Short mmCIF file of C-alpha atoms in Angstrom, two decimals:
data_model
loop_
_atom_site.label_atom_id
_atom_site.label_comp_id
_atom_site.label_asym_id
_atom_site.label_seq_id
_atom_site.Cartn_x
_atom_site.Cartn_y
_atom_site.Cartn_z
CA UNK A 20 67.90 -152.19 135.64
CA UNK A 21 68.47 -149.26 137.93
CA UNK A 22 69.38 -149.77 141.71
CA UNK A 23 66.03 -149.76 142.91
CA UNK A 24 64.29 -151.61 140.01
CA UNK A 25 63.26 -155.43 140.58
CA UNK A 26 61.80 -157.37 137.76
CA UNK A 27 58.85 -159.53 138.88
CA UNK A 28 58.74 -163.26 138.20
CA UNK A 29 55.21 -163.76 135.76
CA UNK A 30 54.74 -166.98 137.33
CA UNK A 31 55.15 -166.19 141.31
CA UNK A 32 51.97 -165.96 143.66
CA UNK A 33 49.33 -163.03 144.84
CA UNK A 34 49.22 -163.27 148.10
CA UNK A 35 45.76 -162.67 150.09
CA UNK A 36 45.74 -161.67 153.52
CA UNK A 37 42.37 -161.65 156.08
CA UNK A 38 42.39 -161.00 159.75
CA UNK A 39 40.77 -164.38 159.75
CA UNK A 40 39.32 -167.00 157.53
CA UNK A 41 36.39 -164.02 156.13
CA UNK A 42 39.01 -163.32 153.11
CA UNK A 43 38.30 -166.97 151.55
CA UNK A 44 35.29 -165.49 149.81
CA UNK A 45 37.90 -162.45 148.47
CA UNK A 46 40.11 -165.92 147.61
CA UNK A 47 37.34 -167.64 145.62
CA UNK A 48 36.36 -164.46 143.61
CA UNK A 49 40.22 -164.40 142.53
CA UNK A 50 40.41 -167.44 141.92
CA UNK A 51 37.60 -167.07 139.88
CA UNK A 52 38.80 -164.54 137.63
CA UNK A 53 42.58 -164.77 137.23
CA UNK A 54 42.16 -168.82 136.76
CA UNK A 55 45.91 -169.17 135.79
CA UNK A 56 47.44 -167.18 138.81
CA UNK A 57 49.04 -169.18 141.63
CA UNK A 58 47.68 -167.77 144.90
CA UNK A 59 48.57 -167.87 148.50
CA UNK A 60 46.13 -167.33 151.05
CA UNK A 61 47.14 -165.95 154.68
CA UNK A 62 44.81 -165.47 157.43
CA UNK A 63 46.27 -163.44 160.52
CA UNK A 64 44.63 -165.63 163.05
CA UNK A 65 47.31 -164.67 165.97
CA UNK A 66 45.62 -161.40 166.13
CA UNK A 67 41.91 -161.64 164.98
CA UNK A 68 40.02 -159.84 165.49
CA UNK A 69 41.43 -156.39 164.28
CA UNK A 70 38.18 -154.71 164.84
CA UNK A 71 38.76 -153.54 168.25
CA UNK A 72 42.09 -152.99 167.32
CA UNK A 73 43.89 -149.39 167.16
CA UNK A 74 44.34 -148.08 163.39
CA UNK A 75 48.17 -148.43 164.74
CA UNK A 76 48.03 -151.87 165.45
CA UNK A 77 46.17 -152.88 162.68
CA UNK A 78 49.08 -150.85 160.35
CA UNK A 79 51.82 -153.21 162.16
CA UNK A 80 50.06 -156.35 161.84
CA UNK A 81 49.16 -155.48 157.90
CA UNK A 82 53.01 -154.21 157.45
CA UNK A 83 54.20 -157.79 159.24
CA UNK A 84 52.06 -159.76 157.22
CA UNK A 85 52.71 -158.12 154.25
CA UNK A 86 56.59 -158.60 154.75
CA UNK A 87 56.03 -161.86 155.25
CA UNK A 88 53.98 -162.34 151.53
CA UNK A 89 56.70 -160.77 149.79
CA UNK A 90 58.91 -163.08 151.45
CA UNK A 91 57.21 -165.69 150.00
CA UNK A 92 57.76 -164.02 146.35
CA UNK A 93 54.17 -162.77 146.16
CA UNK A 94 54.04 -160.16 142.72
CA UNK A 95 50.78 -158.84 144.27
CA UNK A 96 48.70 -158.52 147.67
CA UNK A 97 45.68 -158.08 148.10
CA UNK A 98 44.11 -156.94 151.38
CA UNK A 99 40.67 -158.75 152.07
CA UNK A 100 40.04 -157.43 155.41
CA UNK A 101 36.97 -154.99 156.03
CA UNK A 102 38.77 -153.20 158.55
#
């Protein structure tokens, strides 16, 4: 493996992120299709709603969250926000 090369672990989590609890449907239909995936759900809910949020904002919030799923070892993220 090269410097900036990192092998991802088969068996680690998606991640799925909301700006509230809306993403659960986005959760289900996953759930639904990749049956053998481990998932982990996170809904912002410090700064819902991002609606009426700048596009700025809404970048740093996504970014923080985001750092925080790969933290966790997530392989994949998926974003299940509207906004």
């Amino acid at each position: 493996m090269s410097g900036g090369e990192h092998r991802l672990d088969p068996a680690a989590p998606v991640g799925i992120f909301d700006s509230g609890i809306g993403g659960l449907s986005v959760w289900r239909q996953v759930a639904h299709q990749l049956p053998a995936e481990s998932l982990l759900y996170l809904a912002d809910q410090a700064h819902v709603p991002y609606g009426d949020r700048s596009a700025s904002e809404i970048r740093e919030f996504c970014l923080t969250v985001t750092d925080a799923l790969v933290a966790e070892g997530c392989k994949a993220i998926v974003v299940a926000c509207n906004t």
